[in-house]
Tab-separated table of C-alpha atoms in Angstrom:
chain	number	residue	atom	x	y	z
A	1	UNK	CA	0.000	0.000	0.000
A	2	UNK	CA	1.311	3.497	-0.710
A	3	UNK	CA	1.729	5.892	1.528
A	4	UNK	CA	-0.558	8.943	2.119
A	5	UNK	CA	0.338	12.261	0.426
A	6	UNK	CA	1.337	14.889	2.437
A	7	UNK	CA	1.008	17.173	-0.118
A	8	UNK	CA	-1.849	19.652	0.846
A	9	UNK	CA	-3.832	22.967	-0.838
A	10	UNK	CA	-5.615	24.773	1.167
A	11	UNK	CA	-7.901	27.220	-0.473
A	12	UNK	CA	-9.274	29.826	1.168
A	13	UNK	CA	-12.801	30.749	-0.179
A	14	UNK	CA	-15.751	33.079	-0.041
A	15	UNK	CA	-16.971	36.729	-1.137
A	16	UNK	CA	-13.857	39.152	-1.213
A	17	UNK	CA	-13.981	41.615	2.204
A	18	UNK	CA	-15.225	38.359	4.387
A	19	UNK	CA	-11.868	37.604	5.484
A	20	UNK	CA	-10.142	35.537	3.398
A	21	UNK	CA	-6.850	37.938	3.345
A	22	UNK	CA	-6.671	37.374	7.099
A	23	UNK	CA	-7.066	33.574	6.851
A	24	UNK	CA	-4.530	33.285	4.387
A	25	UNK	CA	-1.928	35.575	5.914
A	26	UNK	CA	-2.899	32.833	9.307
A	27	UNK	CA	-1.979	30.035	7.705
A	28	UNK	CA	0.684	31.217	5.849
A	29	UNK	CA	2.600	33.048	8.957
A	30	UNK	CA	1.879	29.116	10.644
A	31	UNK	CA	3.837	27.591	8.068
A	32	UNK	CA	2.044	27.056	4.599
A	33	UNK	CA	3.342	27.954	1.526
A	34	UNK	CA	1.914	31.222	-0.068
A	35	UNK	CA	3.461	30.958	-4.153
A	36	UNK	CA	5.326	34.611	-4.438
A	37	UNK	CA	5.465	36.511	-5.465
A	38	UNK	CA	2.118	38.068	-3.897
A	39	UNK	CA	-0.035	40.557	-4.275
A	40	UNK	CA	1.240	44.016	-2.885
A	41	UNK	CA	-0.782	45.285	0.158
A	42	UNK	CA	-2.100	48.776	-0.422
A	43	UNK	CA	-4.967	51.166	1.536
A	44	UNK	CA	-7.964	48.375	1.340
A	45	UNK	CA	-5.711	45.852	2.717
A	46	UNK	CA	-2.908	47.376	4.986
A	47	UNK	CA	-2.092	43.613	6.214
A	48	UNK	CA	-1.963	42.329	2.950
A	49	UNK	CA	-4.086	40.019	0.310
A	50	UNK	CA	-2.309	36.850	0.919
A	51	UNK	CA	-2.959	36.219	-2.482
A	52	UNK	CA	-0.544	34.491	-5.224
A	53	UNK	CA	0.438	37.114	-8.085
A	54	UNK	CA	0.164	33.918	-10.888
A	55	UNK	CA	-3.061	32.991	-9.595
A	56	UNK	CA	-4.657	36.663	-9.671
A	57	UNK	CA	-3.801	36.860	-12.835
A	58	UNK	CA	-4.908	33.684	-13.987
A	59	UNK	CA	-7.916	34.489	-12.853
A	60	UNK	CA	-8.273	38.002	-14.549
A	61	UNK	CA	-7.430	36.271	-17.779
A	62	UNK	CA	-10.155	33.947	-17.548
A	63	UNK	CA	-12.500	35.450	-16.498
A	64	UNK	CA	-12.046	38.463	-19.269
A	65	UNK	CA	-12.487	35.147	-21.474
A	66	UNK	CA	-15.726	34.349	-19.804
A	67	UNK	CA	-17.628	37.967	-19.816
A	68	UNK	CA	-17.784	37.162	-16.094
A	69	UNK	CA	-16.917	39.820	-13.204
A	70	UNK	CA	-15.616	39.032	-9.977
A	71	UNK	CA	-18.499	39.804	-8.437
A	72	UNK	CA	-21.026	38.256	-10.929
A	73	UNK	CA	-24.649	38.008	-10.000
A	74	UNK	CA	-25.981	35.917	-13.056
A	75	UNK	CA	-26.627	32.354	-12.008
A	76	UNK	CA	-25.514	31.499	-15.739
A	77	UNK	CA	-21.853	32.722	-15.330
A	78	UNK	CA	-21.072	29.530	-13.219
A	79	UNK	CA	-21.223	27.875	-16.316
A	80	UNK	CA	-19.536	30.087	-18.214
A	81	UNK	CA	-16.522	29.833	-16.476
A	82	UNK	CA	-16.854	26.453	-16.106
A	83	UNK	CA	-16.905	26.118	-19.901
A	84	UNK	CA	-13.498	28.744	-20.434
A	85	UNK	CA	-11.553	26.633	-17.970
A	86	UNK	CA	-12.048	23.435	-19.351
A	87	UNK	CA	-9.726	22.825	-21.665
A	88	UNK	CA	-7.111	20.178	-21.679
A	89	UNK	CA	-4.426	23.510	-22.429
A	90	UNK	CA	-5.563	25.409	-19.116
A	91	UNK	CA	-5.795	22.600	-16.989
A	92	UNK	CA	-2.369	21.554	-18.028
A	93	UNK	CA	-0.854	25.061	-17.516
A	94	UNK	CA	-2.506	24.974	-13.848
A	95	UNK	CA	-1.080	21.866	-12.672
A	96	UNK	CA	2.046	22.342	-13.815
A	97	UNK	CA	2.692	25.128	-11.862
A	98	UNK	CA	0.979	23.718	-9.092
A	99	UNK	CA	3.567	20.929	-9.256
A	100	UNK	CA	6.116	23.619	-9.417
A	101	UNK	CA	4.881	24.731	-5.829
A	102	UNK	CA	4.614	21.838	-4.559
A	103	UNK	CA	8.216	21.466	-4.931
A	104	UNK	CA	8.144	24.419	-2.763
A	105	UNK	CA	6.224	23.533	0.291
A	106	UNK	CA	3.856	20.403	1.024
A	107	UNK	CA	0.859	22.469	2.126
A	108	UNK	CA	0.315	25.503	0.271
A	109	UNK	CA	-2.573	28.079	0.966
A	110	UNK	CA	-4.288	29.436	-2.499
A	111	UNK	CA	-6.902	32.903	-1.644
A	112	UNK	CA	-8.479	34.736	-4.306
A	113	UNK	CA	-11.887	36.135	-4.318
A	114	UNK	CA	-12.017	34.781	-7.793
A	115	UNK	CA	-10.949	31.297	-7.156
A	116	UNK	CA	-14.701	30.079	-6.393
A	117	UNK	CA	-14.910	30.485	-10.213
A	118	UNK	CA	-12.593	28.027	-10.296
A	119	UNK	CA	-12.696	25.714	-7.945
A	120	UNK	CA	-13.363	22.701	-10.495
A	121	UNK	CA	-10.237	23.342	-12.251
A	122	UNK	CA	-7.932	23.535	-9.338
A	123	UNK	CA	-9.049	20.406	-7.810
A	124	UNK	CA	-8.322	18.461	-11.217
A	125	UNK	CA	-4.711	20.112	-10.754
A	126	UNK	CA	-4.277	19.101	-7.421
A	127	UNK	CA	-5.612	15.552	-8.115
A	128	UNK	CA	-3.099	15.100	-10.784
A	129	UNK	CA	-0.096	16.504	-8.514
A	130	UNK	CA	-0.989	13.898	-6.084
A	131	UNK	CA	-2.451	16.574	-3.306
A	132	UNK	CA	-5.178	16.841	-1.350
A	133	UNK	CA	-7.650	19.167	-1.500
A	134	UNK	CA	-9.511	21.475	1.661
A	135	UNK	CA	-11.500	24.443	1.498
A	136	UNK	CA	-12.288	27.095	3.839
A	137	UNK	CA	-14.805	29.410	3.212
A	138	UNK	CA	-15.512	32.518	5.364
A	139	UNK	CA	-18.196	33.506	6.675
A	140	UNK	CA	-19.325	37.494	7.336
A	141	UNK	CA	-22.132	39.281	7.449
A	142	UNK	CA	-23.405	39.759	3.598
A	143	UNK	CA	-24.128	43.705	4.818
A	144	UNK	CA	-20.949	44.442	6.075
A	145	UNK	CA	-19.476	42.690	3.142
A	146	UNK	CA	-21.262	44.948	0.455
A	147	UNK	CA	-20.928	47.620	3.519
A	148	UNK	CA	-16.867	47.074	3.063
A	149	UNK	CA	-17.200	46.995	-0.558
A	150	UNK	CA	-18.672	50.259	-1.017
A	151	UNK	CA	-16.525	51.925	1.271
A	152	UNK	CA	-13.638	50.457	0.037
A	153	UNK	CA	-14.187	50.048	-3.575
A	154	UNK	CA	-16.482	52.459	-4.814
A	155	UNK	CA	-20.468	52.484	-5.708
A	156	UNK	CA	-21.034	50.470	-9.004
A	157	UNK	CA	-23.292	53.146	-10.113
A	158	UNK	CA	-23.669	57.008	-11.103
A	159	UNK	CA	-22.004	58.146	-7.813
A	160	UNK	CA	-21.638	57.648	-4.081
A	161	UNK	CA	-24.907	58.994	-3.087
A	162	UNK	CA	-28.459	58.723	-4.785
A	163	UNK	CA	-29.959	55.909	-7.118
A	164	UNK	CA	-26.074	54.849	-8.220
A	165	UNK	CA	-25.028	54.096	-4.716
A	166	UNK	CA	-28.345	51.879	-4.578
A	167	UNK	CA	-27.885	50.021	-7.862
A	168	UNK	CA	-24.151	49.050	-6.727
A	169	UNK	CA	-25.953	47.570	-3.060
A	170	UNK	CA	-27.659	45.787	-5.267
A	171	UNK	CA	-25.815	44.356	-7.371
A	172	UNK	CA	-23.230	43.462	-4.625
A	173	UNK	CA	-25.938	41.387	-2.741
A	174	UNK	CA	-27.016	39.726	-5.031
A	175	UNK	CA	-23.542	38.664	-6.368
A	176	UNK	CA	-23.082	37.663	-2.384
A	177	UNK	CA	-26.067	35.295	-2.586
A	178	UNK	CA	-24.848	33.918	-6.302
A	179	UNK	CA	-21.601	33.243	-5.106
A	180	UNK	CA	-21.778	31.772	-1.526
A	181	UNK	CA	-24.826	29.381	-2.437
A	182	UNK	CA	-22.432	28.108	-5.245
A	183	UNK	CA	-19.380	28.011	-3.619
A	184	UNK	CA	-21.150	25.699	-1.687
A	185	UNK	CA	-22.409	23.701	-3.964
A	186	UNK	CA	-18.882	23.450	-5.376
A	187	UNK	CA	-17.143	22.502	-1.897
A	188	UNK	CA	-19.624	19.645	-0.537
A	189	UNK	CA	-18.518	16.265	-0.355
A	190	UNK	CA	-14.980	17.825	0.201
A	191	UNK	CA	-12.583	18.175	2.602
A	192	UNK	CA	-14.046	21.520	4.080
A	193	UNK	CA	-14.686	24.009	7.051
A	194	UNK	CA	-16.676	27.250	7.341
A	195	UNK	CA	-15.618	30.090	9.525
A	196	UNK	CA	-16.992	33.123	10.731
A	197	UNK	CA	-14.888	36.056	10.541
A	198	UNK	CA	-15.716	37.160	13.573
A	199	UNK	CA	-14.535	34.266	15.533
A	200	UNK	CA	-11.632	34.567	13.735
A	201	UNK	CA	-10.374	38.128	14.922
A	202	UNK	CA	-12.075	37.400	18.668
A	203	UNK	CA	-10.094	34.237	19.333
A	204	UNK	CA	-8.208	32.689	16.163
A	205	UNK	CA	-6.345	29.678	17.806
A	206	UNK	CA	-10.046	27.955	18.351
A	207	UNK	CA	-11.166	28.068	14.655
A	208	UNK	CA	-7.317	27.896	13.046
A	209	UNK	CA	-6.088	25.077	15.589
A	210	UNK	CA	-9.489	22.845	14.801
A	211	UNK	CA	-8.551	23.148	10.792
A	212	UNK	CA	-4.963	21.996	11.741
A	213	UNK	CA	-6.669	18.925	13.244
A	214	UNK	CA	-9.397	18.486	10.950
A	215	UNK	CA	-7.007	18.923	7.430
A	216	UNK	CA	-4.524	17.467	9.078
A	217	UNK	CA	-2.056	20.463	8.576
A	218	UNK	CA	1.599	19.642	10.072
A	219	UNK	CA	2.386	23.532	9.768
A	220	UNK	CA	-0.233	24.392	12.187
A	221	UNK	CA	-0.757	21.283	14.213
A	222	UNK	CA	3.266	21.404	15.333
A	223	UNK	CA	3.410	25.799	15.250
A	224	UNK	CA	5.864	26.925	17.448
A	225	UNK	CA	5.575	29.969	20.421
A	226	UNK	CA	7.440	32.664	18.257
A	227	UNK	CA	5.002	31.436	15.071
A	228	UNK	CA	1.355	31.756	17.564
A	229	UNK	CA	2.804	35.375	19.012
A	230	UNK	CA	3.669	36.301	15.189
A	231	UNK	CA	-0.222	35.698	14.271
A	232	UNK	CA	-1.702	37.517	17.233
A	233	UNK	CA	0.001	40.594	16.150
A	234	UNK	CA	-0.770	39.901	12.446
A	235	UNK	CA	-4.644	39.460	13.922
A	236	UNK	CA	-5.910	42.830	14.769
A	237	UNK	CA	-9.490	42.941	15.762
A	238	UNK	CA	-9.809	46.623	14.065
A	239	UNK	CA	-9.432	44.943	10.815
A	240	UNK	CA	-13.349	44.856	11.016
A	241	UNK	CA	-13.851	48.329	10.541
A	242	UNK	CA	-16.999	48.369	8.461
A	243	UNK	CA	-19.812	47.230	10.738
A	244	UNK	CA	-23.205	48.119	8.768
A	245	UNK	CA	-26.725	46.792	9.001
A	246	UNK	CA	-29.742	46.842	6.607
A	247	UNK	CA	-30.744	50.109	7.429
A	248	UNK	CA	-27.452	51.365	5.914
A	249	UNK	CA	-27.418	49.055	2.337
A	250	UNK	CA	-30.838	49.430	0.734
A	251	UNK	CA	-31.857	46.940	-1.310
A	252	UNK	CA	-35.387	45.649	-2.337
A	253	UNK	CA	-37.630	43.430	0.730
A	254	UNK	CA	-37.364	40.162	-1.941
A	255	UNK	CA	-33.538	40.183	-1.883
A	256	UNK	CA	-32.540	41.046	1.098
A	257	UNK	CA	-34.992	38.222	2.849
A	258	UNK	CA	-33.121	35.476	0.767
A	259	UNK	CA	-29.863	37.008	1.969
A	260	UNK	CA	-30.928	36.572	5.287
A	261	UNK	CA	-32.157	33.355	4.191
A	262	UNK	CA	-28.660	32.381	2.607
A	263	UNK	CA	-26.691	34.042	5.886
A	264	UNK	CA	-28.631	31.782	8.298
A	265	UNK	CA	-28.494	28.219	5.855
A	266	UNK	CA	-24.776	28.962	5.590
A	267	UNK	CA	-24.375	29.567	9.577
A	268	UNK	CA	-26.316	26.402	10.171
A	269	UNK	CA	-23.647	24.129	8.103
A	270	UNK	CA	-20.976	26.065	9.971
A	271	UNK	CA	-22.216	24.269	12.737
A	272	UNK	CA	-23.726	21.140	11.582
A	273	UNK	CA	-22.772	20.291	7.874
A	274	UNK	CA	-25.835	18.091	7.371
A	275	UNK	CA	-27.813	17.006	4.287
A	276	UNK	CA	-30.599	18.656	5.002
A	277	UNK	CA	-28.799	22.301	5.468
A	278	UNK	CA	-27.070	21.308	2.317
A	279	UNK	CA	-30.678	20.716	1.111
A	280	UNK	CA	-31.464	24.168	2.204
A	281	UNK	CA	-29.043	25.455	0.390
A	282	UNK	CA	-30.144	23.822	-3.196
A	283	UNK	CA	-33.432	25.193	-2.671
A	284	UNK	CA	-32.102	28.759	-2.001
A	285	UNK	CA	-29.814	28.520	-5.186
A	286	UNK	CA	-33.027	27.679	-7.223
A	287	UNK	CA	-35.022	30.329	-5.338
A	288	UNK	CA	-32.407	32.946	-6.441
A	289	UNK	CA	-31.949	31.783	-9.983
A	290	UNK	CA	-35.937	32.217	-10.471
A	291	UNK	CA	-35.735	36.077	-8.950
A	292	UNK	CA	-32.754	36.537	-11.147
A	293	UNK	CA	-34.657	35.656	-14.099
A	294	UNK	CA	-37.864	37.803	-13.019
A	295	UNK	CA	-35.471	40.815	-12.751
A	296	UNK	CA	-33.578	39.924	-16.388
A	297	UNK	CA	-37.071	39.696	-17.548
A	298	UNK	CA	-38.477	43.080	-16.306
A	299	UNK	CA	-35.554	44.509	-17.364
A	300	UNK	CA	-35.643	42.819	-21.194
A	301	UNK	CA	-36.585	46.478	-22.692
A	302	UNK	CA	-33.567	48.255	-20.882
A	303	UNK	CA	-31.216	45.705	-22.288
A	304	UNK	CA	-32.823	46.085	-25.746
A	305	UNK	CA	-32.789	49.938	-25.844
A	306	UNK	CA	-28.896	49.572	-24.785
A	307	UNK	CA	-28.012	47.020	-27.988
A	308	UNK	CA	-29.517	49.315	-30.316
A	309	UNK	CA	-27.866	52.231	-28.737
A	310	UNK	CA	-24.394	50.735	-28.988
A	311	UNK	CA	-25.481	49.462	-32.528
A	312	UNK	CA	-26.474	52.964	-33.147
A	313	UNK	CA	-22.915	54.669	-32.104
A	314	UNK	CA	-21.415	51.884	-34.056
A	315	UNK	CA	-22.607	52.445	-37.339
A	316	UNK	CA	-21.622	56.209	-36.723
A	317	UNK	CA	-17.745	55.591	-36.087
A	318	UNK	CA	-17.824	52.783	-39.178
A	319	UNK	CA	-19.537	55.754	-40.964
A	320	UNK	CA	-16.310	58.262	-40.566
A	321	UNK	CA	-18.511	60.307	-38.260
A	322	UNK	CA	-16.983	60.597	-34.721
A	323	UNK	CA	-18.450	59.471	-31.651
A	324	UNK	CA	-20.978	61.216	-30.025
A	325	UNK	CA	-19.869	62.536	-26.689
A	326	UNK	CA	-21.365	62.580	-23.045
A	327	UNK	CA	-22.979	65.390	-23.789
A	328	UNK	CA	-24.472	65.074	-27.180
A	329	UNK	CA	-25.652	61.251	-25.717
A	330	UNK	CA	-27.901	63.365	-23.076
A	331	UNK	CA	-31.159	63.104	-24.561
A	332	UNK	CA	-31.812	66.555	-26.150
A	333	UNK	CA	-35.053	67.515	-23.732
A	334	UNK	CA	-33.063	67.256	-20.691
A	335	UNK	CA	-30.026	69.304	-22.391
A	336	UNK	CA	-32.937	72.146	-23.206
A	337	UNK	CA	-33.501	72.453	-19.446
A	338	UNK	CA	-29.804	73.427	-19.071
A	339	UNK	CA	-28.871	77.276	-19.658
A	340	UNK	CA	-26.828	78.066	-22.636
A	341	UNK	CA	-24.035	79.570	-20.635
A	342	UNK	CA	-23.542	76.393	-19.013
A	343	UNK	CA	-23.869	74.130	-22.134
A	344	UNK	CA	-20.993	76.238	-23.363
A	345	UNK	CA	-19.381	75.830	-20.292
A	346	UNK	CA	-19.852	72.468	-20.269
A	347	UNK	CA	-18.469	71.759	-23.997
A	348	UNK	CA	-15.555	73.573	-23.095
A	349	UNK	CA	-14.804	71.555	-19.984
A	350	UNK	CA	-14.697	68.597	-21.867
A	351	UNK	CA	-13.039	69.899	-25.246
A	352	UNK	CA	-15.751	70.582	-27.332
A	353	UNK	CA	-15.862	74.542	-27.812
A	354	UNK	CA	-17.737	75.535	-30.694
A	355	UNK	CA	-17.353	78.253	-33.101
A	356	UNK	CA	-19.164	81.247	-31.957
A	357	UNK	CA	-21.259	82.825	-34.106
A	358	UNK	CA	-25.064	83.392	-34.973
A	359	UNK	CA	-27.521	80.432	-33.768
A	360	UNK	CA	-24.664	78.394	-32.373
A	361	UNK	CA	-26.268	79.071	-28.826
């Protein structure tokens, strides 16, 4: 009989701001392998991402491939992705390197917010170096994750404030719900543990200590004094500096009651990683797919209008007429309520001064 691998991968998974960048730098300051070179830590992320620079980028490329963002909420884009990483090309590329850090370190960590994407491909790699698998997704409140998002990262709409600021809550919860429901899906049957981010910065050696036991991880189950001080400074409970609530990311009843929904099924296999929470889970996932598709199909005629007005703008720059600008794109009833002054203000702020001269106000 051979002998078990010790090879190990640990990836660390879940929606980006849940704490994944501090359970990666854990593990890693314990003893597991983070490839380098990694990401540099800036302003979001004083502490650093944890995150391998090749796999980051990896990821961008495919998913550029796929028409999927990072923080997708279509149901569909699962298989999308699924479908651009595939082939026999990428799945060779991934395992060789993962061989080449295996060579490194037996138990490597792997974090990306965009690895859930991904998560098929990486455990054919790791199959064919030989290594065992675990997963450990984190778990944090899906309003102070959009909460941290926003703050952090910017409104995915007109502005900060206003109807943009709403549309980017939106979107962000919604991605939450797509991707934790399916990260799930992805990680059962698996080697796998789910941890709340809060219990991590309260008392880390509980939740870190039981996945040394439970993934059998020789850098943390044999961590030395100097290594356990080295994490509780790394650990700094201020790290959880966005603390927001419902009242603060508005978002429509329907949505944010299966968010709740998802938040409470997900806590529940924390705790007890039954069948019938994982049940719970598969009827959530279908429950969001069908409001996704309500929404899609409510909003058919905004999609529509969009097509032909890219279509439009198209067939004016193949024409040898240039594009229209910001301005000229404002529909010519809402220019008429701004004063002339300021239109030619306005034109000249963004390059567009026009001759003056009778009628051109």
């Amino acid at each position: 009989m051979t002998e078990p691998t010790r090879r190990r991968v640990v990836f660390v998974v879940g929606s980006g701001r849940s704490g994944t960048s501090t359970m990666a730098g854990t593990l890693r300051t314990l003893g597991l392998h983070v490839p380098q070179p990694e990401v540099v830590a800036d302003a979001t992320n004083p502490k650093g991402f944890g995150e391998p620079r090749w796999v980051v980028d990896l990821h961008t490329e495919l998913l550029a491939r796929s028409n999927v963002q990072v923080s997708d909420a279509r149901p569909r884009a699962w298989l999308d992705t699924g479908t651009t990483s595939g082939d026999h090309a990428t799945r060779a590329r991934v395992a060789a390197w993962l061989e080449e850090q295996l060579a490194v370190g037996d138990e490597l960590v792997i974090k990306d917010p965009r690895a859930a994407w991904f998560l098929g491909l990486w455990r054919a790699a790791a199959d064919r170096c030989g290594a065992t698998s675990s997963y450990v997704t984190m778990l944090r409140p899906v309003t102070e994750v959009v909460g941290s998002k926003q703050t952090y990262y910017g409104s995915m709409g007109t502005g900060r404030g206003g109807a943009g600021a709403d549309q980017g809550a939106i979107t962000r919860t919604a991605a939450w719900v797509n991707m934790m429901l399916h990260t799930e899906r992805a990680t059962r049957g698996r080697q796998r543990a789910f941890v709340h981010y809060a219990d991590l910065l309260d008392d880390w050696t509980q939740p870190v200590f039981a996945l040394g036991e439970a993934f059998d991880l020789a850098g943390v189950k044999t961590a030395m004094a100097v290594d356990i001080a080295e994490v509780h400074r790394f650990i700094d409970p201020s790290l959880r500096r966005v603390t927001m609530t419902w009242d603060d990311i508005p978002v429509p009843d329907r949505l944010r009651e299966l968010a709740d929904e998802t938040w409470q099924a997900l806590d529940a296999i924390a705790s007890d990683d039954t069948p019938a929470h994982q049940e719970w889970c598969d009827q959530l996932r279908i429950a969001y797919a069908e409001q996704y598709a309500e929404a899609e199909a409510f909003a058919h005629s905004t999609v529509v209008a969009q097509r032909r007005a890219a279509a439009a703008e198209a067939r004016r720059e193949a024409g040898g007429q240039p594009a229209r600008s910001a301005v000229d794109r404002v529909p010519h009833a809402v220019r008429a309520m701004v004063p002339p002054a300021a239109r030619e203000r306005l034109r000249k702020a963004i390059g567009r001064e026009r001759p003056q001269g009778p009628g051109t106000r």
